[in-house]
Amino acid sequence: MSYYQGSFRFGSIFGPAIGGFIAELAGLRTPVFLLAILGSISVVLTFLLIKEERSEKPRPRTPINVGSLLRLVFDQRLAAIEFTQMASFITMSSIRTTMLPLYGVEYLGLPLSAIGTILSAGSAGALVSFPALMLISNVGDRIKRNLMFGI
């Protein structure tokens, strides 16, 4: 799972910058075709290199309670949460991937490579926040523990 999530993070950080430079050099269609080729290669490599792990003991199967599943599917509170999450994701991703690049090209006259670099800078900033949060968490826990022992 870590490789899977790491590849998404890597792509979201460096993808816009690389795609911007490629689009500026070879046209807007080229990054899409390159993405399709790289995706196809990754599918083939996944099938060839990753083997499914089989456990020696079969896991006990739990029966599916259809009634509980249906109550969950039709729960209005859960549906409201899911709709809100979906609307938020669509709004944020459409602004980042469509509105900002169009605004940069049409109104600011930025080259595609600059737009890609700007989008990558935001992702790189988010990447830097992960080690900072881990450091704060570790140091913060020690400070709280020491403070609690001192009190």
Coordinates of C-alpha atoms in Angstrom, one line a residue:
M1 CA 0.0 0.0 0.0
S2 CA 2.8 2.4 0.7
Y3 CA 4.2 2.0 -2.8
Y4 CA 0.7 2.6 -4.2
Q5 CA 0.2 5.8 -2.1
G6 CA 3.7 6.9 -2.7
S7 CA 3.3 6.7 -6.4
F8 CA 0.2 8.9 -6.3
R9 CA 2.0 11.4 -4.1
F10 CA 5.1 11.4 -6.4
G11 CA 2.8 11.9 -9.4
S12 CA 0.8 14.7 -7.8
I13 CA 4.0 16.5 -6.9
F14 CA 6.1 16.2 -10.0
G15 CA 3.4 15.4 -12.6
P16 CA 2.2 19.0 -13.2
A17 CA 5.7 20.4 -13.7
I18 CA 6.8 17.6 -16.0
G19 CA 3.5 17.7 -17.9
G20 CA 3.7 21.5 -18.3
F21 CA 7.2 21.3 -19.8
I22 CA 6.2 18.4 -22.1
A23 CA 3.0 20.3 -23.2
E24 CA 5.0 23.4 -23.9
L25 CA 7.5 21.5 -26.0
A26 CA 5.3 19.0 -27.8
G27 CA 1.7 20.2 -27.5
L28 CA -1.2 19.6 -25.1
R29 CA -2.0 16.1 -26.3
T30 CA 1.5 14.7 -25.6
P31 CA 1.3 14.5 -21.8
V32 CA -2.0 12.6 -22.1
F33 CA -0.5 10.1 -24.4
L34 CA 2.6 9.8 -22.3
L35 CA 0.4 9.2 -19.2
A36 CA -1.5 6.4 -21.1
I37 CA 1.8 4.8 -22.0
L38 CA 3.2 5.0 -18.5
G39 CA 0.0 3.7 -17.1
S40 CA 0.0 0.7 -19.4
I41 CA 3.6 -0.1 -18.5
S42 CA 2.7 0.1 -14.8
V43 CA -0.2 -2.3 -15.3
V44 CA 2.1 -4.8 -17.1
L45 CA 4.8 -4.5 -14.5
T46 CA 2.2 -5.0 -11.7
F47 CA 1.0 -8.2 -13.2
L48 CA 4.5 -9.5 -13.8
L49 CA 6.3 -8.5 -10.7
I50 CA 3.8 -8.5 -7.8
K51 CA 2.7 -11.8 -6.6
E52 CA -0.3 -12.4 -4.4
E53 CA 0.5 -13.6 -1.0
R54 CA -1.3 -16.7 0.2
S55 CA -1.7 -17.4 3.8
E56 CA -1.4 -20.9 5.1
K57 CA -4.6 -20.7 7.1
P58 CA -7.8 -19.7 5.4
R59 CA -9.4 -16.8 7.1
P60 CA -12.8 -17.6 8.6
R61 CA -15.6 -16.1 6.5
T62 CA -18.1 -13.9 8.2
P63 CA -21.6 -14.0 6.7
I64 CA -22.8 -10.7 5.1
N65 CA -25.7 -9.3 6.9
V66 CA -27.8 -7.8 4.0
G67 CA -30.1 -5.9 6.3
S68 CA -27.2 -4.0 7.9
L69 CA -25.7 -3.3 4.5
L70 CA -28.9 -1.9 3.2
R71 CA -29.4 0.3 6.3
L72 CA -26.0 1.6 5.8
V73 CA -26.5 2.3 2.1
F74 CA -29.8 4.2 2.7
D75 CA -28.7 6.1 5.8
Q76 CA -29.4 9.7 5.1
R77 CA -26.7 11.0 7.4
L78 CA -24.1 8.9 5.7
A79 CA -25.4 10.0 2.3
A80 CA -25.1 13.6 3.3
I81 CA -21.5 13.1 4.4
E82 CA -20.6 11.3 1.2
F83 CA -22.3 13.9 -0.9
T84 CA -20.4 16.7 0.9
Q85 CA -17.1 14.9 0.5
M86 CA -17.8 14.3 -3.2
A87 CA -18.8 17.9 -3.8
S88 CA -15.7 19.2 -2.0
F89 CA -13.4 16.9 -4.0
I90 CA -14.9 17.8 -7.3
T91 CA -14.8 21.5 -6.5
M92 CA -11.2 21.5 -5.3
S93 CA -9.9 19.3 -8.0
S94 CA -11.7 21.2 -10.8
I95 CA -10.4 24.5 -9.5
R96 CA -6.8 23.2 -9.3
T97 CA -6.7 21.3 -12.5
T98 CA -8.9 23.4 -14.8
M99 CA -9.6 26.9 -13.5
L100 CA -6.1 27.8 -12.4
P101 CA -4.3 26.7 -15.6
L102 CA -6.9 28.4 -17.8
Y103 CA -6.7 31.6 -15.8
G104 CA -2.9 31.4 -15.9
V105 CA -2.8 31.0 -19.7
E106 CA -5.7 33.2 -20.8
Y107 CA -5.4 36.2 -18.3
L108 CA -1.9 36.1 -17.0
G109 CA -0.2 34.9 -20.2
L110 CA 1.9 32.3 -18.4
P111 CA 3.6 29.5 -20.3
L112 CA 2.5 25.9 -19.6
S113 CA 5.7 25.1 -17.9
A114 CA 5.2 27.9 -15.4
I115 CA 1.7 26.7 -14.6
G116 CA 3.0 23.2 -14.1
T117 CA 5.7 24.4 -11.8
I118 CA 3.2 26.5 -9.8
L119 CA 0.9 23.5 -9.3
S120 CA 3.9 21.3 -8.3
A121 CA 5.1 23.9 -5.8
G122 CA 1.8 23.5 -3.9
S123 CA 2.1 19.8 -3.8
A124 CA 5.8 20.0 -2.7
G125 CA 4.7 22.2 0.1
A126 CA 2.2 19.6 1.2
L127 CA 4.9 17.0 1.0
V128 CA 7.2 19.0 3.3
S129 CA 4.4 19.2 5.9
F130 CA 4.4 15.4 6.5
P131 CA 7.9 15.3 8.1
A132 CA 7.1 18.5 10.0
L133 CA 3.9 17.0 11.4
M134 CA 5.7 13.8 12.4
L135 CA 8.4 15.9 14.2
I136 CA 5.8 18.0 16.0
S137 CA 3.9 14.8 17.0
N138 CA 7.0 13.1 18.4
V139 CA 8.5 16.2 20.1
G140 CA 5.0 17.3 21.3
D141 CA 4.3 13.9 22.9
R142 CA 7.6 14.0 24.8
I143 CA 7.1 17.6 26.0
K144 CA 3.6 16.7 27.2
R145 CA 4.8 13.6 29.0
N146 CA 7.6 15.4 30.7
L147 CA 5.3 18.2 31.6
M148 CA 2.8 15.7 33.1
F149 CA 5.6 14.0 35.1
G150 CA 6.8 17.4 36.3
I151 CA 3.3 18.4 37.5

